[in-house]
Tab-separated table of C-alpha atoms in Angstrom:
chain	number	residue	atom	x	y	z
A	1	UNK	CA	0.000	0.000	0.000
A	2	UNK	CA	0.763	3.697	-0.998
A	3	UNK	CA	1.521	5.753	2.245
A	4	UNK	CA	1.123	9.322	2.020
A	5	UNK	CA	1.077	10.898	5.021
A	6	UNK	CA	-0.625	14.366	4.265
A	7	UNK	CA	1.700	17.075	3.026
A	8	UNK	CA	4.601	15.392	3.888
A	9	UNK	CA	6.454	15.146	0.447
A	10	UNK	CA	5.887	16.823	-2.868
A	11	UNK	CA	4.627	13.564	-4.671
A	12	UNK	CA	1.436	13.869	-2.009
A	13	UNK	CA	0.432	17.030	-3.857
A	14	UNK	CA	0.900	15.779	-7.318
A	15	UNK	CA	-1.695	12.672	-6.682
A	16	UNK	CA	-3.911	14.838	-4.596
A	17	UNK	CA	-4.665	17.343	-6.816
A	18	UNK	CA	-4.982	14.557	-9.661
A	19	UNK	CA	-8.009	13.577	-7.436
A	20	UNK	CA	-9.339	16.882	-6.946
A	21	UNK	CA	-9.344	17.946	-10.498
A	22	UNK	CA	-12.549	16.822	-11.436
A	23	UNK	CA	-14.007	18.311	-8.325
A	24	UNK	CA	-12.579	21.539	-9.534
A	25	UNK	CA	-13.999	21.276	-13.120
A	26	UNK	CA	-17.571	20.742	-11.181
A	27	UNK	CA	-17.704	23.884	-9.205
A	28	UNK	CA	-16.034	25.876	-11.823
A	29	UNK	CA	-19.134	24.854	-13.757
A	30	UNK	CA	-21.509	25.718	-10.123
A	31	UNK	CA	-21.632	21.876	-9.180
A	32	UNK	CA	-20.879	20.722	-6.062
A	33	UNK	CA	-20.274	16.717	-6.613
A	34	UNK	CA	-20.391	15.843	-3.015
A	35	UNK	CA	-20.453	12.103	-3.739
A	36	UNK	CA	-16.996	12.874	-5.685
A	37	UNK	CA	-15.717	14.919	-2.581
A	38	UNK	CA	-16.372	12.146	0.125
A	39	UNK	CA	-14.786	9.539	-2.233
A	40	UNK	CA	-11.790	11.482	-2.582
A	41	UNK	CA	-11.358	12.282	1.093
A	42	UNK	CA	-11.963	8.616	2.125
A	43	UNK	CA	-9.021	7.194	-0.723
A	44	UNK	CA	-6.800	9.959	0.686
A	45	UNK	CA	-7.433	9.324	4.249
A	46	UNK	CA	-7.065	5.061	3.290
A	47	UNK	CA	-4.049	6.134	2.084
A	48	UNK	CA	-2.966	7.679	5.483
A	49	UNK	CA	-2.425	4.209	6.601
A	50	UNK	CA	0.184	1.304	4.830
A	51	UNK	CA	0.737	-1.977	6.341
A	52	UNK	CA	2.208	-1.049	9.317
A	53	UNK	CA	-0.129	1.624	10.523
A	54	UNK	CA	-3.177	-0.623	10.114
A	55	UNK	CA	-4.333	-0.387	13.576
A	56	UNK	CA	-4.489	3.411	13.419
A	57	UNK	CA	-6.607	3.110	10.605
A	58	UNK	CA	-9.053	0.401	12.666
A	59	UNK	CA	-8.743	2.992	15.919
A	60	UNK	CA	-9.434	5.987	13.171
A	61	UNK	CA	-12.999	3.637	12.014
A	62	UNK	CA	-14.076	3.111	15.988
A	63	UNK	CA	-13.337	7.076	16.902
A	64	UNK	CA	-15.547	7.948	14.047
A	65	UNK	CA	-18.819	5.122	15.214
A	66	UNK	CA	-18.059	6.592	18.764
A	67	UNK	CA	-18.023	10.289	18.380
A	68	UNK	CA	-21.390	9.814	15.782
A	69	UNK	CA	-22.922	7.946	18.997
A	70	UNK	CA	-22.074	10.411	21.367
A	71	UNK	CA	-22.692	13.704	19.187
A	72	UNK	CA	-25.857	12.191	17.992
A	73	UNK	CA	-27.329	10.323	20.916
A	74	UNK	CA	-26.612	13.207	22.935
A	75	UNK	CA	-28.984	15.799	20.020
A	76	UNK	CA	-31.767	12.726	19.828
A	77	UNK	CA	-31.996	12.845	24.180
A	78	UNK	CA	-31.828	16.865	24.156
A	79	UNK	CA	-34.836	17.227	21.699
A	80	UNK	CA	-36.647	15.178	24.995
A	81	UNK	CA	-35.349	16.867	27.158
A	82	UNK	CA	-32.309	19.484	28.549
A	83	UNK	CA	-30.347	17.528	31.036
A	84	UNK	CA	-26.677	19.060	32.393
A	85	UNK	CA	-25.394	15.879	33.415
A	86	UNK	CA	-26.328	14.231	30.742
A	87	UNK	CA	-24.627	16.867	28.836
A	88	UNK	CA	-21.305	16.596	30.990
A	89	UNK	CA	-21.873	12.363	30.044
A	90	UNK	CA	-21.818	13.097	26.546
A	91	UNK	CA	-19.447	15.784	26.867
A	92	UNK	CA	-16.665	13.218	29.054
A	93	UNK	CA	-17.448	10.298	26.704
A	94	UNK	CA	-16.944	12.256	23.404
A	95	UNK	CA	-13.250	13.148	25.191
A	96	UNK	CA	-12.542	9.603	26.379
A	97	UNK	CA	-10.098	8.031	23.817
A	98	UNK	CA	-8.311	11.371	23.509
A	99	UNK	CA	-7.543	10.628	27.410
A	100	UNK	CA	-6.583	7.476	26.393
A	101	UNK	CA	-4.012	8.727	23.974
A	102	UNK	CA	-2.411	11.027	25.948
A	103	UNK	CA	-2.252	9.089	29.378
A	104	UNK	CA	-1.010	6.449	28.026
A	105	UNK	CA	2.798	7.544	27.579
A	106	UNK	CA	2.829	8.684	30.939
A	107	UNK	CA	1.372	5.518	32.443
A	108	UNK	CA	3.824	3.423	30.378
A	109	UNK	CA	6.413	5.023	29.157
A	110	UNK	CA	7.674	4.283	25.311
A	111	UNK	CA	4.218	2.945	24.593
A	112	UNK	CA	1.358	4.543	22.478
A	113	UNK	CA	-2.330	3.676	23.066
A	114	UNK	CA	-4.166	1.751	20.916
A	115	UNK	CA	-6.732	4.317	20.004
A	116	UNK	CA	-4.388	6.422	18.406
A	117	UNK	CA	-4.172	7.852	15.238
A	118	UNK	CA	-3.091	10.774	13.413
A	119	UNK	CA	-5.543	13.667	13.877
A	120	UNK	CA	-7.126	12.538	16.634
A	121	UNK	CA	-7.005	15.839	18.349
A	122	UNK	CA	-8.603	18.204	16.085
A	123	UNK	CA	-11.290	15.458	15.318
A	124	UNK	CA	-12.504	15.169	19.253
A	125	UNK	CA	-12.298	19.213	19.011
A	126	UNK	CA	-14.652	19.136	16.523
A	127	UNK	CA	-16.855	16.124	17.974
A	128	UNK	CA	-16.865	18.119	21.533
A	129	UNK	CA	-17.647	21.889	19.762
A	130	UNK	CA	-20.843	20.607	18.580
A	131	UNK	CA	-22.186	18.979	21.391
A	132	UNK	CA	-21.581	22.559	23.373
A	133	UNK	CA	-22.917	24.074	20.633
A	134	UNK	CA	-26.249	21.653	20.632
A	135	UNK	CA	-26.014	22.409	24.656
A	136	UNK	CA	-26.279	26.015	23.741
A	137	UNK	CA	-28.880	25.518	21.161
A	138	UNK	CA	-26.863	27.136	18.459
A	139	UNK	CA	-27.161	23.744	16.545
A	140	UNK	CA	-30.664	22.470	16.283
A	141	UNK	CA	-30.147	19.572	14.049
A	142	UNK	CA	-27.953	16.327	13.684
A	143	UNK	CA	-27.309	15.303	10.173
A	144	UNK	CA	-25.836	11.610	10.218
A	145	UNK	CA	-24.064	12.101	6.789
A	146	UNK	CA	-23.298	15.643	7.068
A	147	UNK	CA	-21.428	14.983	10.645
A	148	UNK	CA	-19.259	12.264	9.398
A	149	UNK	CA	-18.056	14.686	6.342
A	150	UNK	CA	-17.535	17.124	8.560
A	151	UNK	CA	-15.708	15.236	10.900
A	152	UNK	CA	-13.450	13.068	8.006
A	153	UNK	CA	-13.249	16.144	5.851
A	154	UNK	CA	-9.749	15.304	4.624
A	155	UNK	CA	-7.358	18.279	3.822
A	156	UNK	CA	-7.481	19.221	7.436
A	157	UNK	CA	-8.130	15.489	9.238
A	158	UNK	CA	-4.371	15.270	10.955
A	159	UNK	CA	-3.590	18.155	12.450
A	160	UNK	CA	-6.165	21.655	11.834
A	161	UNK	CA	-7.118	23.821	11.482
A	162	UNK	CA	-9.800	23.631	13.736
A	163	UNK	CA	-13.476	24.422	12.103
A	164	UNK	CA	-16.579	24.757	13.324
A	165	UNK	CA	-19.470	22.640	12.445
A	166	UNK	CA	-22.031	25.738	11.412
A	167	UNK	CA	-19.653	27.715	9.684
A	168	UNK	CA	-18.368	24.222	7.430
A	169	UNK	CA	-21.730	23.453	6.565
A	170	UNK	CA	-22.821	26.999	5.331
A	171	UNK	CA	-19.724	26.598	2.542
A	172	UNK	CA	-20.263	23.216	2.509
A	173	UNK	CA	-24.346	23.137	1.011
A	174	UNK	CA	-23.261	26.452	-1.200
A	175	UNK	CA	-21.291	26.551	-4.196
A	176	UNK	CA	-19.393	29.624	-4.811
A	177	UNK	CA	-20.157	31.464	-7.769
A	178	UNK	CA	-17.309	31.435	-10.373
A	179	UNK	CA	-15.868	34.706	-10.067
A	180	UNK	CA	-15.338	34.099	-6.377
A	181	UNK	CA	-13.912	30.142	-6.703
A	182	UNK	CA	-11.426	31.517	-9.432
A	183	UNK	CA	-10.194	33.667	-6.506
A	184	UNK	CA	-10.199	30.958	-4.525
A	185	UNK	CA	-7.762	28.858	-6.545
A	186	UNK	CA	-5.721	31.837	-7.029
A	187	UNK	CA	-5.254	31.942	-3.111
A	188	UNK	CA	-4.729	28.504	-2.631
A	189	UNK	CA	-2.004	28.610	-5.254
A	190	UNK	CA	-0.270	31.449	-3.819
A	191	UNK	CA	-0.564	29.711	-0.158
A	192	UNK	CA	1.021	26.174	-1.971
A	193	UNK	CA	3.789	28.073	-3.121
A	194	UNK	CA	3.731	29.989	0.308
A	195	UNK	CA	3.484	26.922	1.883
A	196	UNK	CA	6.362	24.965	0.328
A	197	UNK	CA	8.894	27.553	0.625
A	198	UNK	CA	7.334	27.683	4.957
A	199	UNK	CA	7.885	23.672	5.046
A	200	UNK	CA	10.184	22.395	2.774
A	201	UNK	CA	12.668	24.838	2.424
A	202	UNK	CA	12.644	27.148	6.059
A	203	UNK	CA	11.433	24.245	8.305
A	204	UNK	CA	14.541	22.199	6.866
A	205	UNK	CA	17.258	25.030	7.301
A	206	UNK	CA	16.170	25.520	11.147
A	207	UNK	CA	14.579	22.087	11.914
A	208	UNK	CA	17.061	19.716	10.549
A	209	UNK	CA	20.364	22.234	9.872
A	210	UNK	CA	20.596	24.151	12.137
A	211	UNK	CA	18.719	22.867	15.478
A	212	UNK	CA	20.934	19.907	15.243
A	213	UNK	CA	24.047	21.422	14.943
A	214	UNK	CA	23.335	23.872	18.321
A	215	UNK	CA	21.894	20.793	20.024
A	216	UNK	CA	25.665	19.464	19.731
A	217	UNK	CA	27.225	22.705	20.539
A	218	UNK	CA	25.269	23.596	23.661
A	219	UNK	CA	25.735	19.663	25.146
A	220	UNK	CA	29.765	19.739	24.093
A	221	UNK	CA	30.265	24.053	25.542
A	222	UNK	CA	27.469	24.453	27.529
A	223	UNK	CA	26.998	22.160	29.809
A	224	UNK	CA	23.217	22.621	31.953
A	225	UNK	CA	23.814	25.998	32.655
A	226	UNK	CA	23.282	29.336	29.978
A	227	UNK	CA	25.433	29.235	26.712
A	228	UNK	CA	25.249	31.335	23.557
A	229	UNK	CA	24.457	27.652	21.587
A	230	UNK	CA	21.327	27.249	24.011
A	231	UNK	CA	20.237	30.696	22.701
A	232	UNK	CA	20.300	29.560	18.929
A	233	UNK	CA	18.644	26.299	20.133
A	234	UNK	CA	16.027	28.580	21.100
A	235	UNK	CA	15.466	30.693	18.275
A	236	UNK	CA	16.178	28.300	15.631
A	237	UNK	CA	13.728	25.677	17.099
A	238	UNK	CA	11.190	28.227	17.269
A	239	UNK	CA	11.164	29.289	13.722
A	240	UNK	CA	11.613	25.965	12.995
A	241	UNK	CA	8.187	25.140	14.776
A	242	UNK	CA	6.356	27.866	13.313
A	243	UNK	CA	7.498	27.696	9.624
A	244	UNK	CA	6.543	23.795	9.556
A	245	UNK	CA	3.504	24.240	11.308
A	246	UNK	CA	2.287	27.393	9.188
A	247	UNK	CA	3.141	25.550	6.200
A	248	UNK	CA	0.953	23.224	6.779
A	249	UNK	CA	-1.777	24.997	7.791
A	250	UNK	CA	-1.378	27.085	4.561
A	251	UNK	CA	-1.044	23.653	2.584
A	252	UNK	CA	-4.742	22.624	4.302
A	253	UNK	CA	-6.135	25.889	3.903
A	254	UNK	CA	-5.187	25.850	-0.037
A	255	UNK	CA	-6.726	22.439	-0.619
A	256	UNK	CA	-9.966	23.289	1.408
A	257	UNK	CA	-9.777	25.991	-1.262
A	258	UNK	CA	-9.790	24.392	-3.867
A	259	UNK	CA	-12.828	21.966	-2.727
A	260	UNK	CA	-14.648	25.355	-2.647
A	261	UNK	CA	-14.388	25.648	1.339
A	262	UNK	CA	-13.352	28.478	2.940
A	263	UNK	CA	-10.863	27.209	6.129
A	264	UNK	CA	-9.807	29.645	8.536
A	265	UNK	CA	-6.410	30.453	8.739
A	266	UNK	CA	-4.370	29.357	11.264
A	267	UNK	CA	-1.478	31.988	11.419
A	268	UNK	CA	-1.591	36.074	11.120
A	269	UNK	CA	2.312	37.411	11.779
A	270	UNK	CA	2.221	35.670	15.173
A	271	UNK	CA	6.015	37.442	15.773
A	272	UNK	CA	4.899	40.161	15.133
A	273	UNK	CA	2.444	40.598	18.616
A	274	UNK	CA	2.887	43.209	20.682
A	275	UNK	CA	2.110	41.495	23.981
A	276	UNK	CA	1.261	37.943	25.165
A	277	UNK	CA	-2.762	38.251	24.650
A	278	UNK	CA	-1.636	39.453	20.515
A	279	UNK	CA	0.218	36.409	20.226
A	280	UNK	CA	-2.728	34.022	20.949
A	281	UNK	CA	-4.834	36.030	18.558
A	282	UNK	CA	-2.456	35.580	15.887
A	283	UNK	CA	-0.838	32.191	16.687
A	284	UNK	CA	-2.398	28.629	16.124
A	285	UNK	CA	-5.920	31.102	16.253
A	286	UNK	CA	-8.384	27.983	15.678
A	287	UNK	CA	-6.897	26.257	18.571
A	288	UNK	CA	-6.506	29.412	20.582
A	289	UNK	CA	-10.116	30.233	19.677
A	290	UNK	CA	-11.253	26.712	20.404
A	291	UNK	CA	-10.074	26.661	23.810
A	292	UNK	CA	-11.203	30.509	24.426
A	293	UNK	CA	-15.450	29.665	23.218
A	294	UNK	CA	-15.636	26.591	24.675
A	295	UNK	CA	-13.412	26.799	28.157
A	296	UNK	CA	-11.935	29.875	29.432
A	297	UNK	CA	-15.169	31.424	28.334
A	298	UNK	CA	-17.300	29.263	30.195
A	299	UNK	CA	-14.950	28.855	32.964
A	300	UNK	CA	-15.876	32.434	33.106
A	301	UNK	CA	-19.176	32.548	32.868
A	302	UNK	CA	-19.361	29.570	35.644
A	303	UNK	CA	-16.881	30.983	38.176
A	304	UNK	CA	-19.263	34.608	37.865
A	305	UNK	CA	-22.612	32.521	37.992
A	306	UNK	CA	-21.738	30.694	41.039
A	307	UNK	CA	-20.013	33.763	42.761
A	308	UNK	CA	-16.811	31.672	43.655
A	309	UNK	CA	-14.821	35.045	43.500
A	310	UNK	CA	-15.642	38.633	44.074
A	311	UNK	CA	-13.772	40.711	41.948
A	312	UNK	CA	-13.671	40.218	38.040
A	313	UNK	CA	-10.038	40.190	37.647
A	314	UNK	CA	-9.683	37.350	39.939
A	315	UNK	CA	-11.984	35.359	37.709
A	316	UNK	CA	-10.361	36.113	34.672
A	317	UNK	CA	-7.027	35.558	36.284
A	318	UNK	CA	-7.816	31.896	37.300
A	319	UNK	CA	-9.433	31.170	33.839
A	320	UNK	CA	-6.396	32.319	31.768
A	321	UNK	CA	-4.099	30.210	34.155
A	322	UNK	CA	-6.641	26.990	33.985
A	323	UNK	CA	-6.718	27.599	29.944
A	324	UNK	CA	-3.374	27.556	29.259
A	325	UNK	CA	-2.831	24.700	31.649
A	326	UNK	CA	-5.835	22.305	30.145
A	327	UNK	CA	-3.695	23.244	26.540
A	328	UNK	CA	-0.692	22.389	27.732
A	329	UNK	CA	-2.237	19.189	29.012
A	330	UNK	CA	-3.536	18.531	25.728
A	331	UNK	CA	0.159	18.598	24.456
A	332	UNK	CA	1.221	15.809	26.458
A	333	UNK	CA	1.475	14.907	30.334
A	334	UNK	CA	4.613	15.406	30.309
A	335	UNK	CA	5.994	17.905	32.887
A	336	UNK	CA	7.427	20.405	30.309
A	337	UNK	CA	4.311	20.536	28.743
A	338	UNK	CA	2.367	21.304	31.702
A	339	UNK	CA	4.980	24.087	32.478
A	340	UNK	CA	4.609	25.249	29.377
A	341	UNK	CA	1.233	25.741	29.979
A	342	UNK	CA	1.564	27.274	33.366
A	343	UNK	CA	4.182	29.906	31.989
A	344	UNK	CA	1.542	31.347	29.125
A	345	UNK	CA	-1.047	31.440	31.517
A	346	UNK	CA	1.052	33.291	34.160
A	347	UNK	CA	1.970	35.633	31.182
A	348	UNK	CA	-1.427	36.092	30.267
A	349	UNK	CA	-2.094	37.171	33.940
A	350	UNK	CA	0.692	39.775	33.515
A	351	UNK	CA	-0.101	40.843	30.230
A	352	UNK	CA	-3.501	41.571	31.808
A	353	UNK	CA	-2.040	43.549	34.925
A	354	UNK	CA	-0.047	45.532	32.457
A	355	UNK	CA	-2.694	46.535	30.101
A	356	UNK	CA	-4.684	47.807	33.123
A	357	UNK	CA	-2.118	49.874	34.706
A	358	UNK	CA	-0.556	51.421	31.234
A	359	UNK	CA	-4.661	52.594	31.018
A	360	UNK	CA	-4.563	53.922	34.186
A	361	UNK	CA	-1.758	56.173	33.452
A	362	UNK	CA	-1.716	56.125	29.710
A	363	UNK	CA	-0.773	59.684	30.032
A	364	UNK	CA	2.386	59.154	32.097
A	365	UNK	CA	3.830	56.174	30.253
A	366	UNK	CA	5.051	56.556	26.451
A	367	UNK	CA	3.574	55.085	23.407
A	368	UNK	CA	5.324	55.634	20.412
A	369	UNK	CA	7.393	53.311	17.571
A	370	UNK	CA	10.265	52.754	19.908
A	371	UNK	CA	7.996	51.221	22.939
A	372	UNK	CA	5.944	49.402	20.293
A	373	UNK	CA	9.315	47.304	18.975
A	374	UNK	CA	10.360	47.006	22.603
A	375	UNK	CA	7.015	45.090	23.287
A	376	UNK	CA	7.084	43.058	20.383
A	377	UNK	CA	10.661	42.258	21.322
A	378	UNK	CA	9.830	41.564	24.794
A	379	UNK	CA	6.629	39.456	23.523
A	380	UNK	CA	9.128	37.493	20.992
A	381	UNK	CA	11.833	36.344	23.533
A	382	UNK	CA	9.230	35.383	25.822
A	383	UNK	CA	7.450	32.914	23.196
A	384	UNK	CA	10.780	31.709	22.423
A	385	UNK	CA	11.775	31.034	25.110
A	386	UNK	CA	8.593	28.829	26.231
A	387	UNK	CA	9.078	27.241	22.286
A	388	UNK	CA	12.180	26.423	23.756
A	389	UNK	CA	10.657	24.497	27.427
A	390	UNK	CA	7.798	23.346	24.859
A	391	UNK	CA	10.570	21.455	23.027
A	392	UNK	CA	11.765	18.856	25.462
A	393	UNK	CA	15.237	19.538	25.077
A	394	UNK	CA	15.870	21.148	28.118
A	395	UNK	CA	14.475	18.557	29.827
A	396	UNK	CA	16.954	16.281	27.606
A	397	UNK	CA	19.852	18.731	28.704
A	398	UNK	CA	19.225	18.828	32.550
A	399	UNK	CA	18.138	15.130	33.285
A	400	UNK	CA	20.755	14.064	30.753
A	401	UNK	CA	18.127	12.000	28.313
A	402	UNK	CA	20.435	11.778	25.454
């Protein structure tokens, strides 16, 4: 069997767009051939899987029956009637083989659960926004067919970005009128060629020439303490992160394109934020989104409701901090991770204090081009930096993992 793990080669691009030609022709022509579409996504998804990456393809069939029985057993007992805990059921089932996934490293070490697969992730994401969204009444219908091509809809299954349910659908049952898909394809050209130069070309000068090479250099000069080689570690594994994660985001975006449906992007100039709040509007935004509708949000809403704190700020405080820690759970149980977590939500609780007092006394403290570039410097050492705990290798450098 072929294996073509999505965007991971050129060749990948040259059969997928083979297959997606005839789609093309369709809505060019104002036809949306959605029996085409979902044969195209299931072969390219098949092909996610060769003989030795079977059983992710089995645990990939099971997620799927699952999250259909949660999301739509959960919409067939709400129409009855409005139960919370049978809301927080659905809502803890829907997340349980996610659990599985991650726990399972921790728990045993070297090992990988057997109800992984790639993508898993952003499909439970997906699964879990609409039965919030069905809590909330904001989706009043379950569509058998349309739910499993929203959840399997292929140039974003392994890793994002992160759509919701309502605004898929509304491209999904519209075809765009030719003027506007021509644009389309012109976008999703320019983000290929955007894309390859991000992934194949950038992520391999930091990723694999450069973070290497510094790797070697801090463990032979450095030692565990600070070195100049740890710095470039630093900096070259964090544009080595974003450049092959933005390129494919850009390479899933482009495809979703050109199957007439608009994906949001996942990536505005994220380096460019001038403080820590900027940076998770502009960095990984579905995700950061995701986790800002459907938890700190409601964390919110909750902590106010039940009058657990007083003052506002507290609130908010202890939502940012059990955010960022519930993300960088997500990641992995692993402890840098978790502290990786716990740093952004600190941050976010300083970035907070900050903005209040510089609008208390905007008129004391400056605001002009200079303090803007200081912030965004400040703001881009400080990602860094966590890019850099995020990584692992720190933990590879201190407990000597090598």
């Amino acid at each position: 069997m072929i294996n073509l793990e999505p965007y991971g080669n050129p060749q990948y691009f040259v059969y997928l767009l083979i297959g997606l030609i005839p789609l093309m022709i369709g809505l060019y022509h104002g036809h949306r051939w959605r029996w085409y579409q979902s044969a195209v996504s299931l072969v390219f998804i098949f092909l996610m899987f060769d003989s030795q990456k079977w059983q992710q393809g089995v645990a990939l069939i099971g997620f799927v029956i699952w999250e259909w029985l949660m999301v739509g057993g959960y919409m067939a007992y709400r129409k009855k009637a409005n139960n919370r805990w049978i809301f927080y059921g659905a809502f803890l089932l829907s997340i349980v083989p996610l659990l599985f996934v991650k726990i399972t490293p921790a728990i045993n070490p070297g090992h990988t659960s057997l109800f992984g697969f790639l993508g898993i992730s952003y499909l439970t994401f997906r699964s879990v926004g609409m039965i919030m969204e069905m809590r909330d009444g904001i989706i009043k219908e379950f569509h058998p067919m349309l739910f499993l091509e929203f959840l399997l809809f292929m140039p974003t299954i392994s890793s994002g970005p992160i759509d919701r349910y309502r605004r898929w659908l509304d491209d999904y049952q519209k075809v765009p009128d030719r003027e506007k898909y021509v644009g389309m394809i012109e976008k999703a050209v320019h983000y290929i060629f955007l894309g390859f130069m991000y992934k194949f070309l950038l992520a391999y000068l930091f990723g694999t020439m450069l973070v290497p090479k510094l790797e070697t250099l801090t463990l032979r000069y450095g030692g565990t303490g600070f070195s100049w080689p740890l710095v470039g570690v630093m900096y070259a594994w964090s544009m080595y992160l974003f450049f092959d994660f933005a390129g494919y985001s850009l390479f899933a975006v482009a495809i979703s394109y050109l199957m007439g449906i608009e994906t949001p992007m996942n990536f505005n100039q994220p380096f460019r934020s001038h403080n820590l709040k900027d940076f998770w509007n502009r960095w990984h935004m579905t995700l950061s989104f995701w986790f800002r509708d459907f938890v700190f949000m409601r964390l919110v809403f909750a902590m106010m409701k039940n009058k657990i704190f007083k003052s506002r700020v507290t609130v908010s405080n202890v939502a940012y901090i059990f955010n960022m820690l519930i993300m960088g759970f997500w990641h992995g149980v692993t402890w840098y991770y978790i502290a990786y977590g716990l740093l952004h939500g600190v941050g976010l609780v300083v970035n907070d204090w900050w903005l209040r007092f510089k609008k208390k006394h905007r008129e004391s403290i400056p605001h002009n081009k200079l303090t803007e570039a200081f912030a965004i410097f400040l703001t881009f050492n400080f990602v860094c930096f966590s890019f850099l705990l995020f990584s692992g290798f720190l933990s590879k450098l201190w407990l000597g993992h090598y």
